[in-house]
CSV table of C-alpha atoms and ligand atoms in Angstrom, one decimal:
chain,number,residue,atom,x,y,z
A,1,MET,CA,-9.5,5.8,-24.5
A,2,LEU,CA,-7.4,8.6,-23.2
A,3,ASN,CA,-5.5,10.6,-25.7
A,4,ILE,CA,-2.1,10.8,-24.0
A,5,ARG,CA,0.4,13.4,-25.2
A,6,ILE,CA,4.0,12.2,-24.7
A,7,GLU,CA,6.9,14.6,-24.1
A,8,LYS,CA,10.0,12.5,-23.7
A,9,THR,CA,12.9,13.7,-21.7
A,10,THR,CA,15.9,15.0,-23.6
A,11,THR,CA,18.2,14.3,-20.6
A,12,PRO,CA,17.6,10.7,-19.5
A,13,LYS,CA,19.0,9.9,-16.1
A,14,GLU,CA,21.5,7.2,-15.5
A,15,LEU,CA,19.8,3.9,-14.6
A,16,PRO,CA,20.6,2.8,-11.0
A,17,GLY,CA,22.3,-0.5,-12.1
A,18,ASN,CA,22.1,-4.0,-10.5
A,19,ASP,CA,24.4,-3.3,-7.5
A,20,ASN,CA,22.3,-0.4,-6.3
A,21,PRO,CA,20.3,-1.4,-3.1
A,22,LEU,CA,17.4,0.7,-4.3
A,23,LYS,CA,16.3,2.0,-0.9
A,24,PHE,CA,12.5,2.2,-1.0
A,25,GLY,CA,11.1,5.4,-2.5
A,26,THR,CA,14.3,7.3,-3.1
A,27,ILE,CA,14.9,7.0,-6.9
A,28,PHE,CA,12.4,8.2,-9.5
A,29,THR,CA,12.3,7.4,-13.2
A,30,ASP,CA,12.6,9.7,-16.2
A,31,HIS,CA,8.9,10.3,-16.7
A,32,MET,CA,5.6,10.9,-15.0
A,33,PHE,CA,1.9,10.9,-16.0
A,34,VAL,CA,-0.1,14.1,-15.4
A,35,MET,CA,-3.8,14.9,-15.9
A,36,ASP,CA,-5.8,17.9,-14.8
A,37,TYR,CA,-9.4,18.3,-13.6
A,38,GLU,CA,-11.7,21.4,-13.6
A,39,THR,CA,-15.3,21.5,-12.7
A,40,GLY,CA,-17.4,21.7,-15.9
A,41,LYS,CA,-14.5,20.4,-18.0
A,42,GLY,CA,-13.8,17.1,-16.2
A,43,TRP,CA,-10.5,15.2,-16.4
A,44,HIS,CA,-8.5,16.5,-19.3
A,45,ASP,CA,-5.0,17.1,-20.8
A,46,ALA,CA,-3.6,13.6,-20.1
A,47,ARG,CA,0.1,13.7,-20.8
A,48,ILE,CA,3.4,12.0,-20.0
A,49,GLU,CA,6.2,14.5,-19.2
A,50,PRO,CA,9.8,14.4,-17.9
A,51,TYR,CA,9.8,13.8,-14.2
A,52,GLN,CA,10.2,17.2,-12.7
A,53,PRO,CA,9.0,19.6,-9.9
A,54,ILE,CA,5.4,20.8,-10.2
A,55,SER,CA,4.4,24.4,-9.6
A,56,LEU,CA,1.5,25.3,-7.3
A,57,GLU,CA,0.1,28.4,-5.7
A,58,PRO,CA,1.0,28.7,-2.0
A,59,SER,CA,-2.7,29.0,-1.4
A,60,ALA,CA,-3.4,25.6,-3.2
A,61,MET,CA,-6.0,23.9,-1.0
A,62,VAL,CA,-4.0,20.6,-0.6
A,63,PHE,CA,-1.5,22.5,1.5
A,64,HIS,CA,-4.1,23.7,4.0
A,65,TYR,CA,-6.9,21.2,4.2
A,66,GLY,CA,-5.2,18.0,3.1
A,67,GLN,CA,-7.5,17.0,0.2
A,68,GLU,CA,-5.2,14.4,-1.2
A,69,MET,CA,-5.3,10.7,-2.1
A,70,PHE,CA,-2.8,8.1,-3.2
A,71,GLU,CA,-2.4,4.5,-4.3
A,72,GLY,CA,0.5,2.1,-4.4
A,73,LEU,CA,1.1,-1.0,-6.6
A,74,LYS,CA,4.0,-2.6,-8.5
A,75,ALA,CA,5.1,-3.7,-11.9
A,76,TYR,CA,7.4,-6.7,-12.3
A,77,LYS,CA,9.5,-7.9,-15.2
A,78,THR,CA,9.4,-11.7,-15.8
A,79,GLU,CA,12.3,-13.8,-16.9
A,80,ASP,CA,10.9,-14.0,-20.4
A,81,GLY,CA,10.7,-10.2,-20.6
A,82,ARG,CA,7.0,-9.6,-20.0
A,83,ILE,CA,5.8,-6.8,-17.7
A,84,LEU,CA,3.1,-7.7,-15.2
A,85,LEU,CA,0.9,-5.7,-12.8
A,86,PHE,CA,-0.6,-7.3,-9.8
A,87,ARG,CA,-4.4,-6.9,-9.5
A,88,PRO,CA,-4.4,-3.2,-10.7
A,89,GLU,CA,-8.2,-3.1,-11.0
A,90,LYS,CA,-8.4,-3.6,-7.2
A,91,ASN,CA,-6.2,-0.5,-6.7
A,92,ILE,CA,-8.2,1.5,-9.2
A,93,GLU,CA,-11.5,0.5,-7.5
A,94,ARG,CA,-10.1,1.5,-4.1
A,95,ALA,CA,-8.8,4.8,-5.5
A,96,ASN,CA,-12.3,5.7,-6.6
A,97,ASN,CA,-13.7,4.7,-3.3
A,98,THR,CA,-11.2,7.0,-1.6
A,99,ASN,CA,-12.1,9.7,-4.1
A,100,VAL,CA,-15.8,9.5,-3.2
A,101,ARG,CA,-15.0,9.6,0.5
A,102,ILE,CA,-12.9,12.8,0.3
A,103,CYS,CA,-14.9,14.5,-2.5
A,104,ILE,CA,-12.3,14.1,-5.3
A,105,PRO,CA,-13.9,13.5,-8.8
A,106,GLU,CA,-13.6,9.8,-9.8
A,107,ILE,CA,-11.3,8.7,-12.7
A,108,PRO,CA,-12.8,6.3,-15.2
A,109,GLU,CA,-11.3,2.9,-14.5
A,110,GLU,CA,-10.1,2.2,-18.0
A,111,ASP,CA,-8.4,5.6,-18.3
A,112,PHE,CA,-6.7,5.0,-14.9
A,113,LEU,CA,-5.3,1.6,-16.1
A,114,GLN,CA,-4.3,3.0,-19.5
A,115,ALA,CA,-2.3,5.8,-17.8
A,116,ILE,CA,-0.5,3.3,-15.6
A,117,LYS,CA,0.3,1.0,-18.5
A,118,GLU,CA,1.6,3.8,-20.8
A,119,VAL,CA,3.9,5.4,-18.3
A,120,VAL,CA,5.3,2.0,-17.1
A,121,LYS,CA,5.9,1.0,-20.8
A,122,LEU,CA,7.7,4.3,-21.5
A,123,ASP,CA,10.0,3.8,-18.5
A,124,GLU,CA,10.3,0.0,-18.9
A,125,SER,CA,14.1,0.1,-18.8
A,126,TRP,CA,13.8,1.2,-15.1
A,127,ILE,CA,12.1,-2.0,-14.0
A,128,PRO,CA,14.8,-3.7,-12.0
A,129,THR,CA,15.2,-7.5,-12.5
A,130,LYS,CA,17.2,-8.7,-9.6
A,131,PRO,CA,15.2,-11.2,-7.4
A,132,GLY,CA,12.8,-9.3,-5.1
A,133,THR,CA,13.0,-6.0,-6.9
A,134,SER,CA,10.2,-4.2,-8.8
A,135,LEU,CA,8.9,-0.9,-10.0
A,136,TYR,CA,6.7,0.8,-7.4
A,137,ILE,CA,3.9,2.8,-9.0
A,138,ARG,CA,2.5,5.8,-7.0
A,139,PRO,CA,-0.6,7.4,-8.4
A,140,PHE,CA,-1.9,10.4,-6.4
A,141,ILE,CA,-4.3,13.3,-6.7
A,142,ILE,CA,-4.1,16.8,-5.1
A,143,ALA,CA,-6.5,19.7,-4.7
A,144,THR,CA,-5.1,22.8,-6.5
A,145,ASP,CA,-7.7,25.6,-6.1
A,146,PRO,CA,-5.9,28.7,-4.9
A,147,PHE,CA,-8.3,29.3,-2.0
A,148,LEU,CA,-8.3,29.5,1.8
A,149,GLY,CA,-11.6,28.1,2.9
A,150,VAL,CA,-13.0,24.6,3.5
A,151,ARG,CA,-14.9,23.0,0.6
A,152,PRO,CA,-14.0,20.5,-2.1
A,153,SER,CA,-11.6,22.0,-4.6
A,154,ASP,CA,-12.8,22.7,-8.2
A,155,THR,CA,-9.4,21.8,-9.7
A,156,TYR,CA,-7.1,18.8,-9.2
A,157,LYS,CA,-3.9,17.3,-10.5
A,158,PHE,CA,-3.6,13.5,-11.0
A,159,LEU,CA,0.0,12.3,-11.2
A,160,ILE,CA,1.7,8.9,-11.5
A,161,ILE,CA,5.3,8.6,-10.5
A,162,LEU,CA,7.5,5.5,-10.6
A,163,SER,CA,10.3,4.3,-8.4
A,164,PRO,CA,12.5,1.2,-8.8
A,165,VAL,CA,12.6,-0.6,-5.4
A,166,GLY,CA,14.8,-3.2,-4.0
A,167,ALA,CA,13.8,-6.3,-2.1
A,168,TYR,CA,12.1,-5.2,1.1
A,169,TYR,CA,14.2,-7.9,2.9
A,170,PRO,CA,17.4,-8.3,0.9
A,171,GLU,CA,18.4,-11.3,3.1
A,172,GLY,CA,15.1,-13.0,2.8
A,173,LEU,CA,12.0,-12.5,5.0
A,174,ASN,CA,12.9,-10.8,8.2
A,175,PRO,CA,10.6,-10.8,11.3
A,176,VAL,CA,9.6,-7.3,12.6
A,177,LYS,CA,9.0,-6.1,16.1
A,178,ILE,CA,5.6,-4.4,16.6
A,179,TRP,CA,4.4,-2.0,19.3
A,180,ILE,CA,0.7,-2.2,20.1
A,181,GLU,CA,-0.4,1.4,20.6
A,182,ASP,CA,-2.4,2.1,23.7
A,183,GLU,CA,-2.3,5.9,23.8
A,184,TYR,CA,-3.0,7.3,20.3
A,185,VAL,CA,-5.6,6.1,17.7
A,186,ARG,CA,-5.4,6.1,13.9
A,187,ALA,CA,-9.1,6.1,12.8
A,188,VAL,CA,-12.6,5.5,13.9
A,189,LYS,CA,-15.6,4.0,12.1
A,190,GLY,CA,-17.3,6.8,10.1
A,191,GLY,CA,-13.9,8.6,9.7
A,192,ILE,CA,-11.4,8.1,6.8
A,193,GLY,CA,-9.5,5.0,8.0
A,194,GLU,CA,-10.7,3.0,5.0
A,195,ALA,CA,-9.6,5.7,2.5
A,196,LYS,CA,-6.0,5.8,1.3
A,197,THR,CA,-5.1,9.4,2.1
A,198,GLY,CA,-2.1,11.1,3.6
A,199,ALA,CA,-4.3,12.4,6.5
A,200,ASN,CA,-4.3,8.9,8.0
A,201,TYR,CA,-0.5,8.9,8.0
A,202,VAL,CA,-0.1,12.2,9.6
A,203,ALA,CA,-2.4,10.9,12.4
A,204,SER,CA,0.1,8.0,12.9
A,205,LEU,CA,3.4,9.9,13.0
A,206,ARG,CA,3.6,10.7,16.7
A,207,SER,CA,3.0,7.1,17.6
A,208,GLN,CA,5.5,5.8,15.1
A,209,VAL,CA,8.2,8.0,16.4
A,210,LYS,CA,7.4,6.8,19.9
A,211,ALA,CA,7.6,3.1,18.8
A,212,HIS,CA,10.9,3.7,17.0
A,213,GLU,CA,12.4,5.3,20.2
A,214,GLU,CA,11.4,2.1,22.0
A,215,GLY,CA,13.1,0.0,19.4
A,216,TYR,CA,10.0,-1.2,17.5
A,217,SER,CA,9.7,-0.8,13.7
A,218,GLN,CA,5.9,-0.5,13.4
A,219,VAL,CA,2.7,0.3,15.3
A,220,LEU,CA,-0.3,-2.0,15.6
A,221,TRP,CA,-3.5,0.0,16.1
A,222,LEU,CA,-6.4,-0.8,18.3
A,223,ASP,CA,-9.9,0.5,17.6
A,224,GLY,CA,-10.5,4.1,18.4
A,225,VAL,CA,-13.5,3.6,20.7
A,226,GLU,CA,-13.0,0.7,23.0
A,227,ARG,CA,-9.3,0.5,22.4
A,228,LYS,CA,-9.2,-3.2,22.5
A,229,TYR,CA,-10.0,-4.6,19.1
A,230,ILE,CA,-7.2,-5.1,16.7
A,231,GLU,CA,-7.2,-2.9,13.5
A,232,GLU,CA,-4.1,-2.9,11.4
A,233,VAL,CA,-0.3,-2.1,11.3
A,234,GLY,CA,1.2,1.2,9.9
A,235,ALA,CA,0.8,0.4,6.2
A,236,MET,CA,-0.1,-3.3,6.5
A,237,ASN,CA,-3.1,-5.4,7.4
A,238,ILE,CA,-2.5,-8.0,10.1
A,239,PHE,CA,-3.1,-11.8,10.3
A,240,PHE,CA,-2.9,-14.3,13.1
A,241,LYS,CA,-2.7,-18.0,13.0
A,242,ILE,CA,-4.4,-19.3,16.1
A,243,GLY,CA,-4.9,-23.0,16.7
A,244,GLY,CA,-4.7,-23.8,13.0
A,245,LYS,CA,-7.1,-21.1,11.9
A,246,ILE,CA,-6.2,-17.9,10.0
A,247,VAL,CA,-7.8,-14.9,11.8
A,248,THR,CA,-7.8,-11.2,10.6
A,249,PRO,CA,-9.8,-8.2,11.6
A,250,ALA,CA,-13.0,-7.7,9.5
A,251,LEU,CA,-13.2,-4.6,7.3
A,252,ASN,CA,-15.3,-2.4,9.6
A,253,GLY,CA,-14.9,1.0,8.1
A,254,SER,CA,-11.8,2.1,9.8
A,255,ILE,CA,-9.4,-0.4,8.3
A,256,LEU,CA,-7.7,0.0,4.9
A,257,PRO,CA,-8.9,-2.8,2.6
A,258,GLY,CA,-5.6,-4.1,1.4
A,259,VAL,CA,-5.2,-5.8,-2.0
A,260,THR,CA,-2.6,-8.1,-0.4
A,261,ARG,CA,-5.0,-8.8,2.4
A,262,ALA,CA,-7.7,-9.9,0.0
A,263,SER,CA,-5.1,-12.1,-1.9
A,264,VAL,CA,-3.9,-13.8,1.3
A,265,ILE,CA,-7.5,-14.6,2.3
A,266,GLN,CA,-8.3,-16.1,-1.1
A,267,LEU,CA,-5.0,-18.2,-1.1
A,268,CYS,CA,-5.6,-19.6,2.4
A,269,LYS,CA,-9.1,-20.6,1.6
A,270,GLU,CA,-7.9,-22.2,-1.6
A,271,TRP,CA,-5.5,-24.2,0.5
A,272,GLY,CA,-8.4,-25.4,2.7
A,273,LEU,CA,-7.6,-23.3,5.8
A,274,THR,CA,-10.3,-21.8,7.9
A,275,VAL,CA,-10.2,-18.0,7.5
A,276,GLU,CA,-12.1,-15.9,10.0
A,277,GLU,CA,-12.6,-12.2,9.3
A,278,ARG,CA,-14.0,-10.8,12.6
A,279,LYS,CA,-13.4,-8.6,15.6
A,280,ILE,CA,-10.2,-9.7,17.5
A,281,ASP,CA,-9.9,-8.6,21.1
A,282,ILE,CA,-6.2,-7.9,22.1
A,283,ASN,CA,-6.9,-10.1,25.2
A,284,GLU,CA,-7.6,-13.0,22.9
A,285,ILE,CA,-4.1,-12.7,21.4
A,286,LYS,CA,-2.6,-12.4,24.8
A,287,GLU,CA,-4.5,-15.6,25.9
A,288,ALA,CA,-3.5,-17.5,22.7
A,289,TYR,CA,0.1,-16.5,23.4
A,290,ASP,CA,-0.1,-17.6,27.0
A,291,ASN,CA,-1.7,-21.0,26.2
A,292,GLY,CA,0.6,-21.6,23.2
A,293,THR,CA,-1.9,-21.5,20.4
A,294,LEU,CA,-0.6,-18.3,18.8
A,295,GLU,CA,1.2,-20.0,16.0
A,296,GLU,CA,2.0,-17.1,13.6
A,297,VAL,CA,1.6,-13.4,13.1
A,298,PHE,CA,2.2,-11.5,9.9
A,299,GLY,CA,1.5,-8.3,8.1
A,300,SER,CA,0.4,-8.0,4.5
A,301,GLY,CA,0.9,-5.0,2.1
A,302,THR,CA,2.3,-4.2,-1.4
A,303,ALA,CA,5.7,-2.9,-0.2
A,304,ALA,CA,6.9,-6.1,1.6
A,305,VAL,CA,4.1,-8.5,0.5
A,306,ILE,CA,4.4,-10.4,3.8
A,307,SER,CA,6.1,-9.2,7.0
A,308,PRO,CA,6.5,-11.9,9.6
A,309,VAL,CA,6.0,-10.5,13.1
A,310,GLY,CA,8.6,-11.8,15.6
A,311,GLN,CA,7.6,-9.8,18.6
A,312,LEU,CA,4.5,-8.0,19.8
A,313,ARG,CA,4.6,-5.6,22.7
A,314,TRP,CA,1.4,-4.6,24.5
A,315,GLU,CA,1.8,-2.4,27.6
A,316,ASP,CA,4.4,-4.3,29.7
A,317,LYS,CA,3.8,-7.6,28.0
A,318,ILE,CA,6.3,-8.8,25.4
A,319,MET,CA,5.1,-11.6,23.2
A,320,GLN,CA,7.8,-13.5,21.3
A,321,VAL,CA,6.1,-15.2,18.4
A,322,LYS,CA,7.7,-18.2,16.8
A,323,ASP,CA,10.8,-17.5,19.0
A,324,GLY,CA,11.2,-14.4,16.8
A,325,GLY,CA,11.5,-16.5,13.6
A,326,ILE,CA,9.4,-16.9,10.4
A,327,GLY,CA,6.2,-18.9,10.4
A,328,GLU,CA,5.5,-21.7,7.9
A,329,TYR,CA,2.5,-20.0,6.4
A,330,SER,CA,4.2,-16.5,6.3
A,331,GLN,CA,6.9,-18.0,4.1
A,332,LYS,CA,4.5,-20.1,2.0
A,333,ILE,CA,2.1,-17.2,1.3
A,334,TYR,CA,5.1,-14.9,0.5
A,335,ASP,CA,6.6,-17.5,-1.9
A,336,THR,CA,3.2,-18.1,-3.7
A,337,ILE,CA,2.2,-14.4,-4.1
A,338,THR,CA,5.7,-13.3,-5.3
A,339,GLY,CA,5.9,-16.3,-7.6
A,340,ILE,CA,2.6,-15.3,-9.3
A,341,GLN,CA,3.7,-11.6,-9.4
A,342,LEU,CA,7.0,-12.6,-11.2
A,343,GLY,CA,5.2,-15.0,-13.6
A,344,LYS,CA,7.1,-18.0,-12.1
A,345,LEU,CA,4.0,-19.8,-10.8
A,346,GLU,CA,0.8,-20.4,-12.7
A,347,ASP,CA,-1.6,-17.5,-12.2
A,348,THR,CA,-4.7,-19.6,-11.4
A,349,PHE,CA,-6.6,-16.7,-10.0
A,350,ASN,CA,-6.0,-14.4,-13.0
A,351,TRP,CA,-4.4,-11.8,-10.7
A,352,THR,CA,-1.8,-10.4,-13.1
A,353,VAL,CA,-2.4,-8.0,-15.9
A,354,GLN,CA,0.2,-7.9,-18.7
A,355,VAL,CA,1.5,-4.5,-19.8
A,356,LYS,CA,3.7,-5.9,-22.5
B,401,PLP,C1,-1.9,0.7,1.5
B,401,PLP,C2,-2.2,0.3,2.9
B,401,PLP,C3,-2.3,-1.1,3.3
B,401,PLP,C4,-2.0,-2.2,2.4
B,401,PLP,O1,-2.7,-2.3,1.3
B,401,PLP,P1,-2.2,-3.1,0.0
B,401,PLP,O2,-3.2,-2.9,-1.0
B,401,PLP,O3,-2.1,-4.6,0.4
B,401,PLP,O4,-0.8,-2.6,-0.3
B,401,PLP,C5,-2.7,-1.3,4.6
B,401,PLP,N1,-2.9,-0.3,5.5
B,401,PLP,C6,-2.8,1.0,5.1
B,401,PLP,C7,-3.1,2.0,6.1
B,401,PLP,C8,-2.4,1.3,3.8
B,401,PLP,O5,-2.3,2.6,3.5
């Protein structure tokens, strides 16, 4: 058990209120969790403080060599007033896998979960209740040694900040247009593609800007070596329904292992669908589209849960999926996962963890 010192704010902010659209990632709650690390001392000084700027040396290693990791999960308030987390142990396990990959000291799993629960409980009044809304939880760790030189840092800061977020698609599920990237790559096997770290996002920015300029909201990455096998989308994993089967790229070392991805696979198997995790050649998608067997395409991730894909563009080829509309399974998976998250459907998989 962590001994968490709590310093409450003396100047609570005004709550955003039910009419606020809660644009993703723009509003932060009254408090944050902080814990420090020092070689020899381990993780120590766990505390909850008022949300505020942090002070770092300009030479802090995170600014120069990018030793940073993050996670993302959500807390939901049920109609009967309980607070639920969705599979937090999966995020915590992944966080420590990321830590190992980029030489950040691991955080004991039970301490990590306790920290999330405590700070969420303290800022409980910030969990929005309108349909589709939730409290986004962003744990992250930064390297803080004041040192210019490449090596793992000896000191770190672990923080958890909280942000009330609105429905990703306020008018219901909304199909997105996706640009299949043929110039830049995101990650390669042996690299850091399966770690949740800011460095992967910096590698993706140029391509995202290009896609936006062309009128596409997200980028679909192909593998970095042969540039023909499908990997994932921006901050989502990708699924295809082809000839009645659900197909998704296998976790090969360069793809982020999404918690939503794992949940979609489990659900589809439970429903008796064939789910294939394997290499998917972009030409296979093109052929399926041309012969009419590409039935659905959707992305999966914590922020939107399910994002139906209405259009894919690869080089000069524009593929209009489902006439740009929402697939049957995209909707059914979305309704089931969000139903479980909100405590409206029976949690037969034991996915939710009650905070209160
Ligand atoms: C976080 C993330 C995902 C989605 O993971 P979830 O656990 O489902 O939210 C997919 N791809 C990338 C690159 C990510 O960072």
